[in-house]
mmCIF file of C-alpha atoms in Angstrom:
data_model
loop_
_atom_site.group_PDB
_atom_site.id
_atom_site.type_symbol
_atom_site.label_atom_id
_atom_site.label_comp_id
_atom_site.label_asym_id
_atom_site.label_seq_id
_atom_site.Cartn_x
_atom_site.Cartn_y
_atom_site.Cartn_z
ATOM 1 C CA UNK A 29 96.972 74.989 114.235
ATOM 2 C CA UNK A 30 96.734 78.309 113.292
ATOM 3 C CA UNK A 31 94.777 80.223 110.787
ATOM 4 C CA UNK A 32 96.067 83.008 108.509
ATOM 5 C CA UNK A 33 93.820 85.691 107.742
ATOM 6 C CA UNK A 34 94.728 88.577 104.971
ATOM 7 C CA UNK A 35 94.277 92.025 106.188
ATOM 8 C CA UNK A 36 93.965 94.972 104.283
ATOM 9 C CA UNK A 37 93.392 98.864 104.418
ATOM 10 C CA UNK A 38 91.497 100.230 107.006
ATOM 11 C CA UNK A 39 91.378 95.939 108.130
ATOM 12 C CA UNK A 40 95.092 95.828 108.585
ATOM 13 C CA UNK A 41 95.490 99.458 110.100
ATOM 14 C CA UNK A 42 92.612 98.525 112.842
ATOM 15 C CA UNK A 43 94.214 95.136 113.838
ATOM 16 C CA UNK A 44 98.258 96.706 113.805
ATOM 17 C CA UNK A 45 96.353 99.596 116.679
ATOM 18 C CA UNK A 46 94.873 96.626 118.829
ATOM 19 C CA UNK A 47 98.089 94.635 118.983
ATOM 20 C CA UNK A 48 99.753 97.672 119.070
ATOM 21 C CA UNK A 49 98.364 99.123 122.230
ATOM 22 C CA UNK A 50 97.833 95.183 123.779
ATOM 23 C CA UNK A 51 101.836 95.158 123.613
ATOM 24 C CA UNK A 52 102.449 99.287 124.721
ATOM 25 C CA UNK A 53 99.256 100.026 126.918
ATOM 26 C CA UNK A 54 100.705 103.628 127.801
ATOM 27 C CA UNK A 55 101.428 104.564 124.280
ATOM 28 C CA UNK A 56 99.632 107.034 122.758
ATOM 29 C CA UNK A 57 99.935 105.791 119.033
ATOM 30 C CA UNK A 58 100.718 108.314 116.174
ATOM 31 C CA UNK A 59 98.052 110.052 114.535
ATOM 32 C CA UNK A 60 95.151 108.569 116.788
ATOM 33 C CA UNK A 61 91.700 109.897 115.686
ATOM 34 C CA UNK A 62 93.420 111.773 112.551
ATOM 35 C CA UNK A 63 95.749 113.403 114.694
ATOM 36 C CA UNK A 64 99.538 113.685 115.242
ATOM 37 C CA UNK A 65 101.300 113.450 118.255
ATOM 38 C CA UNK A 66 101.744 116.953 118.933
ATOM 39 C CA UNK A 67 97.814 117.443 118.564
ATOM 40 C CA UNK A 68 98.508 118.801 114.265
ATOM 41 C CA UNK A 69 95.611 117.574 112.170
ATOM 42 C CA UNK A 70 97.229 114.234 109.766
ATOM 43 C CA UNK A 71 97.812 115.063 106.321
ATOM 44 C CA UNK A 72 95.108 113.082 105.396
ATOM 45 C CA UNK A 73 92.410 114.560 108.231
ATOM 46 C CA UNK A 74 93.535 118.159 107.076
ATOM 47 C CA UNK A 75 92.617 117.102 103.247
ATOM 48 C CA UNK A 76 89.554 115.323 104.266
ATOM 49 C CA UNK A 77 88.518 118.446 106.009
ATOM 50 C CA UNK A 78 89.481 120.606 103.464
ATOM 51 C CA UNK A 79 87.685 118.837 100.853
ATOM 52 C CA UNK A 80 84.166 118.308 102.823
ATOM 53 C CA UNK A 81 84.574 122.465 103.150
ATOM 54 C CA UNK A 82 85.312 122.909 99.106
ATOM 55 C CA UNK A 83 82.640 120.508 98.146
ATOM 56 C CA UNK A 84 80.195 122.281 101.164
ATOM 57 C CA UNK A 85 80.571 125.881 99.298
ATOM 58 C CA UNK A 86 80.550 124.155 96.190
ATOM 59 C CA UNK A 87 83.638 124.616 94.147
ATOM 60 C CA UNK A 88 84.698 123.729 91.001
ATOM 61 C CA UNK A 89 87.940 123.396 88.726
ATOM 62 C CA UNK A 90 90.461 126.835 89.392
ATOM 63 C CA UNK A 91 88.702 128.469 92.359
ATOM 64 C CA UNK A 92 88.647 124.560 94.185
ATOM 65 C CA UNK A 93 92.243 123.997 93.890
ATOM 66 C CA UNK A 94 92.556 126.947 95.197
ATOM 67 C CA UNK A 95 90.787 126.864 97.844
ATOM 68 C CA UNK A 96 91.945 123.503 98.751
ATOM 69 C CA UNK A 97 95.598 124.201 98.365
ATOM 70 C CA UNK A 98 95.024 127.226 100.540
ATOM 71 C CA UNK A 99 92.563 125.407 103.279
ATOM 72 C CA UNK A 100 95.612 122.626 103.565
ATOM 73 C CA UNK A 101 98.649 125.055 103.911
ATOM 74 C CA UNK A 102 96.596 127.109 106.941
ATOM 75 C CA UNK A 103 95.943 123.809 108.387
ATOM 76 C CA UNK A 104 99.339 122.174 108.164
ATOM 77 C CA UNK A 105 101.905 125.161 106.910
ATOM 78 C CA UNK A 106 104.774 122.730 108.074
ATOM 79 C CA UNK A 107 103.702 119.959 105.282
ATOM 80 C CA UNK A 108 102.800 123.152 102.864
ATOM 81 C CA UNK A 109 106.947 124.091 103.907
ATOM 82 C CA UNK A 110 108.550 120.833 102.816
ATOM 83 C CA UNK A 111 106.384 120.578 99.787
ATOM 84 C CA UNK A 112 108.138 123.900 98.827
ATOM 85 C CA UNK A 113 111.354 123.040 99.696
ATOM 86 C CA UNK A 114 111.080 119.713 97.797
ATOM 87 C CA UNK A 115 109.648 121.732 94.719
ATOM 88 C CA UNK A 116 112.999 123.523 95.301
ATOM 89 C CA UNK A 117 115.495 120.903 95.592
ATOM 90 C CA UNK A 118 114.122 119.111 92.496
ATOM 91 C CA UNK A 119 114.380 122.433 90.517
ATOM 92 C CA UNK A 120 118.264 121.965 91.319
ATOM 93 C CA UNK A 121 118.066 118.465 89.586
ATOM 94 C CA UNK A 122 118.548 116.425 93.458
ATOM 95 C CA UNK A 123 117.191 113.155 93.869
ATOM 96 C CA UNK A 124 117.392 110.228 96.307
ATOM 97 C CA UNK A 125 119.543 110.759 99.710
ATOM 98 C CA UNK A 126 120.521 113.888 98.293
ATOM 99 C CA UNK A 127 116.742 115.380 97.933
ATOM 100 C CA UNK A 128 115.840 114.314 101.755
ATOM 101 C CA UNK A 129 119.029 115.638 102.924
ATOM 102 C CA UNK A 130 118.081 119.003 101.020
ATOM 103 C CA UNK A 131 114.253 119.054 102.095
ATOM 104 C CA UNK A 132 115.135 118.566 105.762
ATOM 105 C CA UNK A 133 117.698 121.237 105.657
ATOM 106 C CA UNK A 134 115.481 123.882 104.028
ATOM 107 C CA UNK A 135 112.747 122.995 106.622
ATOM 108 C CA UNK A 136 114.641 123.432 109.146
ATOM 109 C CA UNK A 137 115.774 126.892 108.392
ATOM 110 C CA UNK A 138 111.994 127.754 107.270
ATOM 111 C CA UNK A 139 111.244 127.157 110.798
ATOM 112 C CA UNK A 140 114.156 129.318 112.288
#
């Protein structure tokens, strides 16, 4: 007999790594310690970061966002890229398969 347990969150993510690396021992699993595979800071380590520095120096309201938005596109100007290109591409009225098709195309020409 087996038991069923619900996992969620940070639960879930934690028990998906052990099997994960039980099954694929010599795979380094993406975004490990909050980063990617190519050693980038995740999205979510690089806003983390970004907001312990805004709160440190104690920002509020326009200067913050600021701040923030800058901090994030110096720490991941590929993700800052593709948020401009999908600003763009919506501007044009695209949507669905059409809207990835366009993102992906502008960041690859953004990055030559």
């Amino acid at each position: 007999m087996s038991e069923n347990i619900a996992l969620a969150g940070a639960d879930l993510r934690a028990a998906m790594r052990i099997c994960m690396q039980g099954k694929f021992p010599g795979v380094q699993l993406y975004a490990h310690d909050g980063l990617t595979r190519d050693g980038k800071p995740t999205a979510v380590a690089a806003r983390a970061a970004c907001k312990e520095e805004a709160d440190g120096r104690k920002l509020q309201g326009p200067e913050r966002i600021a701040a923030l938005t800058a901090c994030f596109n110096g720490k991941r100007p590929d993700l800052a890229q593709r948020s401009e290109c999908r600003k763009e591409a919506r501007a044009k009225g695209l949507d669905g398969a059409d809207l990835r098709k366009a993102v992906d195309a502008c960041a690859r020409e953004a990055r030559g």
